[in-house]
Amino acid sequence: MESGGTIAMNYDSIFSLALNSIKDEGRYRVFMDIERKNGEFPSATWHSEDGVKDIVVWCSNDYLGMGQHPDVTKAMKDAIDKVGAGSGGTRNISGTHHYHVKLEAELADLHGKEAGLLFTSGYISNEASISTIAKLLPGCIIYSDELNHASMIKGVIGGGCEKRIFRHNNVAHLEELLLASDPSAPKIILFESVYSMDGDFSPIEEFCDLADKYNAMTYMDEVHAVGMYGPRGGGVAEKRGLMDRVDIIEGTLGKAFGVMGGYITASKDIVDCVRSFAAGFIFTTSLSPVLTAGALASVRHLKNSNIEREIHQERAATLKKRMREANLPVMPSESHIVPVLVGDPVVCKQASDILLNDYGIYVQPINYPTVPRGTERLRFAPNPLHTDNMIDHLIDALSKVWRELDIEKYSNAA
């Protein structure tokens, strides 16, 4: 059809083609409709097309089960009774609450920094902070690990400055790039402490040594480590005694702390600059004080309790051991993250579906672009509340699915 001499565009067909392309590749994402059971984590209810079914969740980033901890839920109930539901606006227009102020101080203390700043998510804290800091440094060059999270990459793009990508955790390659750059240019080295898909740690001390040598700033994402490592849950940098050497530490409240939100901690001036210049902070409604109260209770609890971290590490080690004993292709992982290699996107989704439908085990397939093609995997996140019986059931189910789908031929070829 034509209108005014132009050919009418079929917009729906464009979107359909885009969706069909990822469906054909086997990487179309399906969201499971689940309800967590308060007090029974990691058990949940799945609302499937065939009705309601009980399942066990094996892929939650609520790593320590703090989302259902009595201290956290009580704090949230008390807060809603005291102040109501929403924050009322952005931080500069009626949206700063006493809970925000207290939590920022608590997070600054957790990481040994002068100040902290809350965001609505870890994604936004990275994107807004990195782009803002880069823009404030004339001629800035960013050095970013090739496996950094999408939010960090988005922040680099938003900063509009020169960038150098160094090979994953490769100290020598990073130094090559630093050495080849203008010595007088401002520099920021971006990396994560724990990489969530492979479960490996970064060489924090070596990166900080290079930052000192080449007069660069360091920005570290600790989202998969805060609450999990260190005597007070300050992350890998706390565990290694390196927090004072990292200029900006970014974290999340939605994983080990079990609630929602993101943050940065740094010097007062850096935090104040992000607060004053970052559009992603200035123009966003602030976190609900109810969520903030829950996160505050969680941070305070994990500062003073190691039992959750100790049990969690034991559960992760036990699961890896059991998988190796069953000849399942568990990938090398130094941390609490347990990835099992499949090597094909379609088969990875099939394995996930069978585990859910036939065994009541919920684990999401991880496909491209989250991981490189050919390294598709099931990513397990054991927590302190996964019992030995649950592990037994999981290993038995995985072994049967591996044989049924002949996954070994895919994982061996990867």
mmCIF file of C-alpha atoms in Angstrom:
data_model
loop_
_atom_site.group_PDB
_atom_site.id
_atom_site.type_symbol
_atom_site.label_atom_id
_atom_site.label_comp_id
_atom_site.label_asym_id
_atom_site.label_seq_id
_atom_site.Cartn_x
_atom_site.Cartn_y
_atom_site.Cartn_z
ATOM 1 C CA MET A 1 0.000 0.000 0.000
ATOM 2 C CA GLU A 2 1.077 3.549 -0.694
ATOM 3 C CA SER A 3 0.258 6.779 1.106
ATOM 4 C CA GLY A 4 1.302 10.133 -0.285
ATOM 5 C CA GLY A 5 3.626 8.475 -2.770
ATOM 6 C CA THR A 6 5.530 6.466 -0.165
ATOM 7 C CA ILE A 7 5.518 2.737 0.511
ATOM 8 C CA ALA A 8 3.912 1.861 3.843
ATOM 9 C CA MET A 9 6.353 0.093 6.129
ATOM 10 C CA ASN A 10 5.280 -3.098 7.868
ATOM 11 C CA TYR A 11 6.766 -2.432 11.292
ATOM 12 C CA ASP A 12 5.413 -5.625 12.853
ATOM 13 C CA SER A 13 7.232 -7.765 10.282
ATOM 14 C CA ILE A 14 10.557 -6.157 11.229
ATOM 15 C CA PHE A 15 10.066 -6.994 14.886
ATOM 16 C CA SER A 16 8.871 -10.509 14.037
ATOM 17 C CA LEU A 17 11.964 -11.133 11.921
ATOM 18 C CA ALA A 18 14.198 -9.928 14.737
ATOM 19 C CA LEU A 19 12.526 -12.304 17.199
ATOM 20 C CA ASN A 20 12.581 -15.204 14.753
ATOM 21 C CA SER A 21 16.317 -14.774 14.228
ATOM 22 C CA ILE A 22 17.134 -15.339 17.912
ATOM 23 C CA LYS A 23 14.574 -18.146 18.143
ATOM 24 C CA ASP A 24 16.260 -19.896 15.208
ATOM 25 C CA GLU A 25 19.610 -19.599 16.990
ATOM 26 C CA GLY A 26 18.136 -21.149 20.116
ATOM 27 C CA ARG A 27 18.793 -18.106 22.284
ATOM 28 C CA TYR A 28 15.289 -16.707 22.722
ATOM 29 C CA ARG A 29 14.833 -15.968 26.415
ATOM 30 C CA VAL A 30 11.820 -17.380 28.244
ATOM 31 C CA PHE A 31 10.934 -15.970 31.659
ATOM 32 C CA MET A 32 9.714 -18.433 34.261
ATOM 33 C CA ASP A 33 6.650 -17.312 36.220
ATOM 34 C CA ILE A 34 7.646 -18.241 39.763
ATOM 35 C CA GLU A 35 6.713 -17.338 43.319
ATOM 36 C CA ARG A 36 9.294 -17.654 46.040
ATOM 37 C CA LYS A 37 8.040 -19.117 49.315
ATOM 38 C CA ASN A 38 8.909 -16.918 52.253
ATOM 39 C CA GLY A 39 10.857 -18.927 54.800
ATOM 40 C CA GLU A 40 11.343 -21.881 52.418
ATOM 41 C CA PHE A 41 14.074 -20.622 50.085
ATOM 42 C CA PRO A 42 15.259 -22.072 47.668
ATOM 43 C CA SER A 43 11.852 -23.716 47.190
ATOM 44 C CA ALA A 44 9.402 -21.896 44.941
ATOM 45 C CA THR A 45 6.148 -22.296 43.041
ATOM 46 C CA TRP A 46 6.185 -22.353 39.246
ATOM 47 C CA HIS A 47 3.058 -21.177 37.420
ATOM 48 C CA SER A 48 3.395 -23.294 34.275
ATOM 49 C CA GLU A 49 1.029 -23.788 31.340
ATOM 50 C CA ASP A 50 0.136 -27.153 32.891
ATOM 51 C CA GLY A 51 -0.653 -25.715 36.305
ATOM 52 C CA VAL A 52 1.154 -24.904 39.533
ATOM 53 C CA LYS A 53 4.257 -26.962 40.385
ATOM 54 C CA ASP A 54 6.786 -26.977 43.214
ATOM 55 C CA ILE A 55 10.386 -26.419 42.154
ATOM 56 C CA VAL A 56 13.843 -25.848 43.644
ATOM 57 C CA VAL A 57 15.668 -22.742 42.404
ATOM 58 C CA TRP A 58 19.336 -23.295 41.515
ATOM 59 C CA CYS A 59 20.096 -20.044 39.677
ATOM 60 C CA SER A 60 19.172 -17.242 42.065
ATOM 61 C CA ASN A 61 21.624 -14.420 42.676
ATOM 62 C CA ASP A 62 20.145 -14.089 46.157
ATOM 63 C CA TYR A 63 23.304 -15.959 47.034
ATOM 64 C CA LEU A 64 22.836 -16.113 50.811
ATOM 65 C CA GLY A 65 19.041 -16.198 51.003
ATOM 66 C CA MET A 66 19.013 -12.762 52.647
ATOM 67 C CA GLY A 67 15.914 -11.800 50.666
ATOM 68 C CA GLN A 68 13.943 -13.888 53.163
ATOM 69 C CA HIS A 69 16.015 -13.315 56.282
ATOM 70 C CA PRO A 70 13.794 -12.350 59.250
ATOM 71 C CA ASP A 71 15.864 -9.221 60.002
ATOM 72 C CA VAL A 72 15.391 -8.008 56.433
ATOM 73 C CA THR A 73 11.668 -8.703 56.096
ATOM 74 C CA LYS A 74 10.970 -7.207 59.537
ATOM 75 C CA ALA A 75 12.867 -4.035 58.638
ATOM 76 C CA MET A 76 10.829 -3.682 55.463
ATOM 77 C CA LYS A 77 7.535 -4.255 57.276
ATOM 78 C CA ASP A 78 8.480 -1.714 59.920
ATOM 79 C CA ALA A 79 9.480 0.807 57.272
ATOM 80 C CA ILE A 80 6.237 0.578 55.313
ATOM 81 C CA ASP A 81 4.282 1.039 58.530
ATOM 82 C CA LYS A 82 6.428 4.045 59.412
ATOM 83 C CA VAL A 83 6.890 5.908 56.106
ATOM 84 C CA GLY A 84 4.678 4.242 53.473
ATOM 85 C CA ALA A 85 5.618 2.717 50.132
ATOM 86 C CA GLY A 86 7.298 5.065 47.665
ATOM 87 C CA SER A 87 10.084 7.621 47.968
ATOM 88 C CA GLY A 88 8.111 10.528 46.515
ATOM 89 C CA GLY A 89 10.503 11.593 43.807
ATOM 90 C CA THR A 90 14.097 12.079 42.750
ATOM 91 C CA ARG A 91 16.722 12.617 45.424
ATOM 92 C CA ASN A 92 16.743 16.395 44.916
ATOM 93 C CA ILE A 93 12.927 16.704 44.802
ATOM 94 C CA SER A 94 11.602 15.217 48.038
ATOM 95 C CA GLY A 95 13.110 11.779 47.379
ATOM 96 C CA THR A 96 15.975 11.687 49.871
ATOM 97 C CA HIS A 97 14.969 9.755 52.972
ATOM 98 C CA HIS A 98 16.785 9.121 56.211
ATOM 99 C CA TYR A 99 17.045 5.447 55.219
ATOM 100 C CA HIS A 100 19.037 6.496 52.126
ATOM 101 C CA VAL A 101 21.422 8.580 54.220
ATOM 102 C CA LYS A 102 21.962 5.769 56.732
ATOM 103 C CA LEU A 103 22.514 3.122 54.061
ATOM 104 C CA GLU A 104 25.026 5.248 52.146
ATOM 105 C CA ALA A 105 27.003 5.761 55.346
ATOM 106 C CA GLU A 106 26.851 2.027 56.084
ATOM 107 C CA LEU A 107 28.118 1.147 52.604
ATOM 108 C CA ALA A 108 30.941 3.695 52.773
ATOM 109 C CA ASP A 109 31.998 2.127 56.065
ATOM 110 C CA LEU A 110 31.742 -1.379 54.581
ATOM 111 C CA HIS A 111 34.293 -0.496 51.896
ATOM 112 C CA GLY A 112 36.459 1.866 53.952
ATOM 113 C CA LYS A 113 35.542 4.883 51.837
ATOM 114 C CA GLU A 114 34.581 8.463 52.662
ATOM 115 C CA ALA A 115 31.187 8.374 50.960
ATOM 116 C CA GLY A 116 28.626 6.234 49.169
ATOM 117 C CA LEU A 117 25.852 6.883 46.655
ATOM 118 C CA LEU A 118 22.737 4.800 46.002
ATOM 119 C CA PHE A 119 21.232 3.999 42.602
ATOM 120 C CA THR A 120 18.148 2.065 41.555
ATOM 121 C CA SER A 121 20.242 -0.849 40.227
ATOM 122 C CA GLY A 122 23.785 -2.060 39.813
ATOM 123 C CA TYR A 123 23.436 -1.549 36.053
ATOM 124 C CA ILE A 124 22.574 2.113 36.515
ATOM 125 C CA SER A 125 25.316 2.665 39.093
ATOM 126 C CA ASN A 126 27.923 1.433 36.599
ATOM 127 C CA GLU A 127 26.546 3.175 33.534
ATOM 128 C CA ALA A 128 25.954 6.510 35.246
ATOM 129 C CA SER A 129 29.153 6.589 37.306
ATOM 130 C CA ILE A 130 31.612 5.474 34.632
ATOM 131 C CA SER A 131 30.200 7.787 31.940
ATOM 132 C CA THR A 132 30.119 10.761 34.316
ATOM 133 C CA ILE A 133 33.632 10.297 35.675
ATOM 134 C CA ALA A 134 35.042 9.852 32.162
ATOM 135 C CA LYS A 135 33.380 13.053 30.938
ATOM 136 C CA LEU A 136 34.839 15.020 33.844
ATOM 137 C CA LEU A 137 38.410 13.986 32.928
ATOM 138 C CA PRO A 138 39.521 15.840 29.764
ATOM 139 C CA GLY A 139 41.319 13.500 27.377
ATOM 140 C CA CYS A 140 40.528 10.472 29.508
ATOM 141 C CA ILE A 141 41.484 6.982 28.332
ATOM 142 C CA ILE A 142 39.577 3.992 29.730
ATOM 143 C CA TYR A 143 41.172 0.537 29.956
ATOM 144 C CA SER A 144 38.460 -2.097 30.210
ATOM 145 C CA ASP A 145 38.666 -5.866 30.689
ATOM 146 C CA GLU A 146 37.201 -7.638 27.653
ATOM 147 C CA LEU A 147 34.724 -9.570 29.839
ATOM 148 C CA ASN A 148 33.384 -6.588 31.767
ATOM 149 C CA HIS A 149 29.621 -6.455 32.291
ATOM 150 C CA ALA A 150 27.329 -4.814 29.743
ATOM 151 C CA SER A 151 26.608 -1.984 32.190
ATOM 152 C CA MET A 152 30.312 -1.103 32.363
ATOM 153 C CA ILE A 153 30.585 -1.217 28.575
ATOM 154 C CA LYS A 154 27.572 1.081 28.330
ATOM 155 C CA GLY A 155 29.239 3.467 30.764
ATOM 156 C CA VAL A 156 32.394 3.519 28.647
ATOM 157 C CA ILE A 157 30.371 4.294 25.521
ATOM 158 C CA GLY A 158 28.485 7.019 27.369
ATOM 159 C CA GLY A 159 31.737 8.582 28.521
ATOM 160 C CA GLY A 160 32.649 9.290 24.903
ATOM 161 C CA CYS A 161 36.368 8.998 25.533
ATOM 162 C CA GLU A 162 39.130 6.843 24.096
ATOM 163 C CA LYS A 163 39.055 3.219 25.203
ATOM 164 C CA ARG A 164 41.469 0.317 25.238
ATOM 165 C CA ILE A 165 40.240 -3.259 25.741
ATOM 166 C CA PHE A 166 42.693 -5.598 27.463
ATOM 167 C CA ARG A 167 42.552 -9.373 27.383
ATOM 168 C CA HIS A 168 40.689 -10.880 30.291
ATOM 169 C CA ASN A 169 42.634 -10.579 33.557
ATOM 170 C CA ASN A 170 45.826 -10.144 31.520
ATOM 171 C CA VAL A 171 48.154 -7.897 33.501
ATOM 172 C CA ALA A 172 50.877 -7.908 30.848
ATOM 173 C CA HIS A 173 48.501 -6.849 28.076
ATOM 174 C CA LEU A 174 47.096 -4.056 30.234
ATOM 175 C CA GLU A 175 50.611 -2.758 30.858
ATOM 176 C CA GLU A 176 51.356 -2.838 27.138
ATOM 177 C CA LEU A 177 48.345 -0.608 26.521
ATOM 178 C CA LEU A 178 49.212 1.746 29.364
ATOM 179 C CA LEU A 179 52.810 2.013 28.204
ATOM 180 C CA ALA A 180 51.713 2.906 24.671
ATOM 181 C CA SER A 181 49.440 5.732 25.854
ATOM 182 C CA ASP A 182 50.113 9.396 26.472
ATOM 183 C CA PRO A 183 51.673 9.535 29.967
ATOM 184 C CA SER A 184 49.896 12.821 30.725
ATOM 185 C CA ALA A 185 46.378 11.582 29.813
ATOM 186 C CA PRO A 186 43.933 10.809 32.657
ATOM 187 C CA LYS A 187 43.374 7.055 32.867
ATOM 188 C CA ILE A 188 40.795 4.714 34.425
ATOM 189 C CA ILE A 189 41.223 0.940 34.709
ATOM 190 C CA LEU A 190 37.871 -0.894 34.807
ATOM 191 C CA PHE A 191 37.498 -4.464 36.042
ATOM 192 C CA GLU A 192 35.329 -6.769 38.124
ATOM 193 C CA SER A 193 36.418 -8.680 41.216
ATOM 194 C CA VAL A 194 34.407 -11.817 40.356
ATOM 195 C CA TYR A 195 33.272 -12.559 36.815
ATOM 196 C CA SER A 196 29.787 -13.995 37.049
ATOM 197 C CA MET A 197 29.796 -16.450 34.147
ATOM 198 C CA ASP A 198 33.206 -18.114 34.649
ATOM 199 C CA GLY A 199 33.451 -17.522 38.387
ATOM 200 C CA ASP A 200 37.088 -16.365 38.267
ATOM 201 C CA PHE A 201 38.737 -13.618 40.327
ATOM 202 C CA SER A 202 40.649 -10.648 38.948
ATOM 203 C CA PRO A 203 44.277 -9.836 39.896
ATOM 204 C CA ILE A 204 43.275 -6.777 41.917
ATOM 205 C CA GLU A 205 46.671 -6.119 43.468
ATOM 206 C CA GLU A 206 48.490 -6.297 40.130
ATOM 207 C CA PHE A 207 45.975 -3.935 38.522
ATOM 208 C CA CYS A 208 46.438 -1.493 41.396
ATOM 209 C CA ASP A 209 50.219 -1.732 41.010
ATOM 210 C CA LEU A 210 49.857 -0.728 37.362
ATOM 211 C CA ALA A 211 47.520 2.104 38.325
ATOM 212 C CA ASP A 212 50.158 3.442 40.705
ATOM 213 C CA LYS A 213 52.912 3.041 38.123
ATOM 214 C CA TYR A 214 51.032 4.786 35.310
ATOM 215 C CA ASN A 215 49.059 7.305 37.377
ATOM 216 C CA ALA A 216 45.654 5.773 36.650
ATOM 217 C CA MET A 217 42.426 5.536 38.642
ATOM 218 C CA THR A 218 40.870 2.153 39.426
ATOM 219 C CA TYR A 219 37.157 1.334 39.220
ATOM 220 C CA MET A 220 36.098 -2.125 40.408
ATOM 221 C CA ASP A 221 32.729 -3.829 40.172
ATOM 222 C CA GLU A 222 32.188 -6.061 43.246
ATOM 223 C CA VAL A 223 28.551 -6.974 42.582
ATOM 224 C CA HIS A 224 29.099 -10.741 42.748
ATOM 225 C CA ALA A 225 31.323 -10.450 45.821
ATOM 226 C CA VAL A 226 29.802 -7.936 48.236
ATOM 227 C CA GLY A 227 28.349 -9.743 51.218
ATOM 228 C CA MET A 228 30.131 -12.906 50.078
ATOM 229 C CA TYR A 229 33.813 -12.372 50.867
ATOM 230 C CA GLY A 230 35.833 -10.656 53.563
ATOM 231 C CA PRO A 231 35.305 -10.670 57.342
ATOM 232 C CA ARG A 232 32.457 -8.124 57.047
ATOM 233 C CA GLY A 233 31.260 -8.916 53.531
ATOM 234 C CA GLY A 234 33.162 -6.072 51.891
ATOM 235 C CA GLY A 235 34.063 -8.284 48.937
ATOM 236 C CA VAL A 236 37.231 -9.695 47.436
ATOM 237 C CA ALA A 237 39.118 -6.434 47.992
ATOM 238 C CA GLU A 238 38.367 -6.642 51.718
ATOM 239 C CA LYS A 239 39.378 -10.309 51.842
ATOM 240 C CA ARG A 240 42.717 -9.426 50.229
ATOM 241 C CA GLY A 241 43.246 -6.226 52.231
ATOM 242 C CA LEU A 242 43.133 -4.032 49.127
ATOM 243 C CA MET A 243 40.098 -1.784 49.572
ATOM 244 C CA ASP A 244 42.224 1.299 50.195
ATOM 245 C CA ARG A 245 44.011 0.802 46.867
ATOM 246 C CA VAL A 246 40.869 0.818 44.711
ATOM 247 C CA ASP A 247 39.576 4.321 44.015
ATOM 248 C CA ILE A 248 35.941 3.457 43.277
ATOM 249 C CA ILE A 249 34.179 0.298 44.449
ATOM 250 C CA GLU A 250 30.772 -0.403 42.931
ATOM 251 C CA GLY A 251 28.317 -2.929 44.303
ATOM 252 C CA THR A 252 24.745 -4.142 44.341
ATOM 253 C CA LEU A 253 22.039 -4.634 46.935
ATOM 254 C CA GLY A 254 20.195 -7.178 44.776
ATOM 255 C CA LYS A 255 22.451 -10.221 45.060
ATOM 256 C CA ALA A 256 24.048 -11.314 48.352
ATOM 257 C CA PHE A 257 22.179 -8.554 50.219
ATOM 258 C CA GLY A 258 18.936 -9.927 48.798
ATOM 259 C CA VAL A 259 16.976 -6.741 48.057
ATOM 260 C CA MET A 260 17.418 -4.235 45.183
ATOM 261 C CA GLY A 261 19.622 -1.329 44.160
ATOM 262 C CA GLY A 262 23.197 -0.431 43.307
ATOM 263 C CA TYR A 263 25.831 1.900 44.697
ATOM 264 C CA ILE A 264 29.317 3.306 44.461
ATOM 265 C CA THR A 265 31.731 4.123 47.280
ATOM 266 C CA ALA A 266 34.712 6.438 46.876
ATOM 267 C CA SER A 267 36.155 9.743 48.092
ATOM 268 C CA LYS A 268 33.705 12.500 49.009
ATOM 269 C CA ASP A 269 34.601 14.539 45.931
ATOM 270 C CA ILE A 270 34.193 11.659 43.471
ATOM 271 C CA VAL A 271 30.842 10.687 44.960
ATOM 272 C CA ASP A 272 29.697 14.307 45.015
ATOM 273 C CA CYS A 273 30.654 14.741 41.355
ATOM 274 C CA VAL A 274 28.624 11.693 40.343
ATOM 275 C CA ARG A 275 25.731 12.927 42.486
ATOM 276 C CA SER A 276 25.925 16.357 40.883
ATOM 277 C CA PHE A 277 26.529 15.456 37.225
ATOM 278 C CA ALA A 278 25.151 11.945 36.515
ATOM 279 C CA ALA A 279 21.840 12.116 34.651
ATOM 280 C CA GLY A 280 21.133 8.487 35.583
ATOM 281 C CA PHE A 281 21.127 9.565 39.212
ATOM 282 C CA ILE A 282 19.684 13.084 39.040
ATOM 283 C CA PHE A 283 16.587 12.280 36.968
ATOM 284 C CA THR A 284 15.601 8.922 38.473
ATOM 285 C CA THR A 285 13.077 8.371 41.253
ATOM 286 C CA SER A 286 14.998 7.203 44.290
ATOM 287 C CA LEU A 287 14.769 3.736 45.797
ATOM 288 C CA SER A 288 11.716 3.103 47.925
ATOM 289 C CA PRO A 289 12.597 3.631 51.600
ATOM 290 C CA VAL A 290 11.080 0.181 52.206
ATOM 291 C CA LEU A 291 13.699 -1.448 49.966
ATOM 292 C CA THR A 292 16.403 0.738 51.474
ATOM 293 C CA ALA A 293 15.429 -0.305 54.992
ATOM 294 C CA GLY A 294 15.657 -3.971 54.018
ATOM 295 C CA ALA A 295 19.059 -3.487 52.389
ATOM 296 C CA LEU A 296 20.295 -1.603 55.438
ATOM 297 C CA ALA A 297 19.286 -4.478 57.714
ATOM 298 C CA SER A 298 20.966 -6.979 55.388
ATOM 299 C CA VAL A 299 24.257 -5.067 55.193
ATOM 300 C CA ARG A 300 24.351 -4.652 58.962
ATOM 301 C CA HIS A 301 23.615 -8.336 59.560
ATOM 302 C CA LEU A 302 26.298 -9.573 57.174
ATOM 303 C CA LYS A 303 28.872 -7.199 58.647
ATOM 304 C CA ASN A 304 28.518 -9.094 61.911
ATOM 305 C CA SER A 305 27.727 -12.645 60.805
ATOM 306 C CA ASN A 306 30.089 -14.999 58.973
ATOM 307 C CA ILE A 307 28.007 -18.156 59.253
ATOM 308 C CA GLU A 308 26.149 -17.506 55.984
ATOM 309 C CA ARG A 309 29.437 -17.018 54.103
ATOM 310 C CA GLU A 310 31.037 -20.112 55.646
ATOM 311 C CA ILE A 311 28.119 -22.424 54.834
ATOM 312 C CA HIS A 312 27.816 -20.950 51.369
ATOM 313 C CA GLN A 313 31.456 -21.669 50.513
ATOM 314 C CA GLU A 314 31.054 -25.234 51.781
ATOM 315 C CA ARG A 315 27.919 -25.770 49.670
ATOM 316 C CA ALA A 316 29.634 -24.452 46.519
ATOM 317 C CA ALA A 317 32.693 -26.635 47.097
ATOM 318 C CA THR A 318 30.514 -29.679 47.768
ATOM 319 C CA LEU A 319 28.485 -29.163 44.600
ATOM 320 C CA LYS A 320 31.612 -28.831 42.452
ATOM 321 C CA LYS A 321 33.075 -31.984 44.014
ATOM 322 C CA ARG A 322 29.883 -33.970 43.440
ATOM 323 C CA MET A 323 29.694 -32.805 39.824
ATOM 324 C CA ARG A 324 33.287 -33.815 39.136
ATOM 325 C CA GLU A 325 32.670 -37.220 40.717
ATOM 326 C CA ALA A 326 29.690 -37.654 38.381
ATOM 327 C CA ASN A 327 31.876 -36.730 35.359
ATOM 328 C CA LEU A 328 29.798 -33.655 34.616
ATOM 329 C CA PRO A 329 31.765 -30.924 32.786
ATOM 330 C CA VAL A 330 31.859 -28.368 35.592
ATOM 331 C CA MET A 331 34.001 -25.491 34.369
ATOM 332 C CA PRO A 332 36.996 -24.248 36.384
ATOM 333 C CA SER A 333 35.697 -21.736 38.918
ATOM 334 C CA GLU A 334 37.545 -20.205 41.840
ATOM 335 C CA SER A 335 34.446 -18.660 43.372
ATOM 336 C CA HIS A 336 30.941 -19.627 44.498
ATOM 337 C CA ILE A 337 29.652 -19.708 40.909
ATOM 338 C CA VAL A 338 29.315 -23.202 39.388
ATOM 339 C CA PRO A 339 29.082 -23.199 35.556
ATOM 340 C CA VAL A 340 28.530 -26.494 33.705
ATOM 341 C CA LEU A 341 29.509 -26.492 30.045
ATOM 342 C CA VAL A 342 27.013 -27.579 27.372
ATOM 343 C CA GLY A 343 28.432 -25.982 24.220
ATOM 344 C CA ASP A 344 25.274 -25.635 22.127
ATOM 345 C CA PRO A 345 22.441 -23.090 22.617
ATOM 346 C CA VAL A 346 19.570 -25.327 21.513
ATOM 347 C CA VAL A 347 20.722 -28.266 23.628
ATOM 348 C CA CYS A 348 21.364 -25.953 26.571
ATOM 349 C CA LYS A 349 17.747 -24.790 26.455
ATOM 350 C CA GLN A 350 16.518 -28.377 26.068
ATOM 351 C CA ALA A 351 18.481 -29.448 29.144
ATOM 352 C CA SER A 352 17.062 -26.558 31.151
ATOM 353 C CA ASP A 353 13.510 -27.407 30.055
ATOM 354 C CA ILE A 354 13.839 -31.105 30.948
ATOM 355 C CA LEU A 355 15.312 -30.306 34.353
ATOM 356 C CA LEU A 356 12.391 -28.001 35.082
ATOM 357 C CA ASN A 357 9.553 -30.079 33.653
ATOM 358 C CA ASP A 358 10.671 -33.550 34.706
ATOM 359 C CA TYR A 359 12.685 -32.924 37.867
ATOM 360 C CA GLY A 360 11.443 -29.626 39.330
ATOM 361 C CA ILE A 361 14.916 -28.079 39.028
ATOM 362 C CA TYR A 362 15.057 -24.474 37.857
ATOM 363 C CA VAL A 363 18.319 -23.367 36.234
ATOM 364 C CA GLN A 364 18.426 -20.938 33.334
ATOM 365 C CA PRO A 365 20.434 -21.624 30.151
ATOM 366 C CA ILE A 366 23.205 -19.082 29.587
ATOM 367 C CA ASN A 367 23.691 -18.387 25.888
ATOM 368 C CA TYR A 368 25.243 -15.760 23.605
ATOM 369 C CA PRO A 369 25.657 -12.775 23.992
ATOM 370 C CA THR A 370 26.036 -13.312 27.750
ATOM 371 C CA VAL A 371 28.786 -15.843 26.999
ATOM 372 C CA PRO A 372 30.741 -16.499 23.758
ATOM 373 C CA ARG A 373 29.194 -18.837 21.202
ATOM 374 C CA GLY A 374 30.238 -22.416 21.804
ATOM 375 C CA THR A 375 30.502 -21.934 25.577
ATOM 376 C CA GLU A 376 26.774 -22.101 26.353
ATOM 377 C CA ARG A 377 26.265 -23.401 29.856
ATOM 378 C CA LEU A 378 24.022 -23.994 32.826
ATOM 379 C CA ARG A 379 25.058 -21.674 35.646
ATOM 380 C CA PHE A 380 24.353 -22.957 39.148
ATOM 381 C CA ALA A 381 24.334 -20.727 42.202
ATOM 382 C CA PRO A 382 24.246 -22.902 45.343
ATOM 383 C CA ASN A 383 23.307 -21.160 48.566
ATOM 384 C CA PRO A 384 23.490 -22.041 52.274
ATOM 385 C CA LEU A 385 19.947 -23.436 52.198
ATOM 386 C CA HIS A 386 20.485 -26.058 49.489
ATOM 387 C CA THR A 387 20.466 -29.355 51.386
ATOM 388 C CA ASP A 388 22.411 -32.559 50.727
ATOM 389 C CA ASN A 389 19.178 -34.146 49.482
ATOM 390 C CA MET A 390 18.717 -31.302 46.998
ATOM 391 C CA ILE A 391 22.278 -31.779 45.755
ATOM 392 C CA ASP A 392 21.701 -35.550 45.418
ATOM 393 C CA HIS A 393 18.556 -34.918 43.381
ATOM 394 C CA LEU A 394 20.338 -32.378 41.174
ATOM 395 C CA ILE A 395 23.307 -34.639 40.410
ATOM 396 C CA ASP A 396 21.029 -37.565 39.603
ATOM 397 C CA ALA A 397 18.860 -35.422 37.308
ATOM 398 C CA LEU A 398 21.834 -33.848 35.533
ATOM 399 C CA SER A 399 23.423 -37.235 34.898
ATOM 400 C CA LYS A 400 20.208 -38.530 33.336
ATOM 401 C CA VAL A 401 19.730 -35.419 31.181
ATOM 402 C CA TRP A 402 23.353 -35.566 30.009
ATOM 403 C CA ARG A 403 22.841 -39.140 28.806
ATOM 404 C CA GLU A 404 19.404 -38.449 27.309
ATOM 405 C CA LEU A 405 20.650 -35.527 25.204
ATOM 406 C CA ASP A 406 24.152 -36.912 24.632
ATOM 407 C CA ILE A 407 25.523 -33.559 25.780
ATOM 408 C CA GLU A 408 29.055 -34.896 26.102
ATOM 409 C CA LYS A 409 29.565 -34.636 22.349
ATOM 410 C CA TYR A 410 28.734 -30.907 22.450
ATOM 411 C CA SER A 411 30.740 -30.035 25.544
ATOM 412 C CA ASN A 412 33.774 -31.988 24.275
ATOM 413 C CA ALA A 413 33.631 -30.114 20.975
ATOM 414 C CA ALA A 414 33.385 -26.698 22.656
#
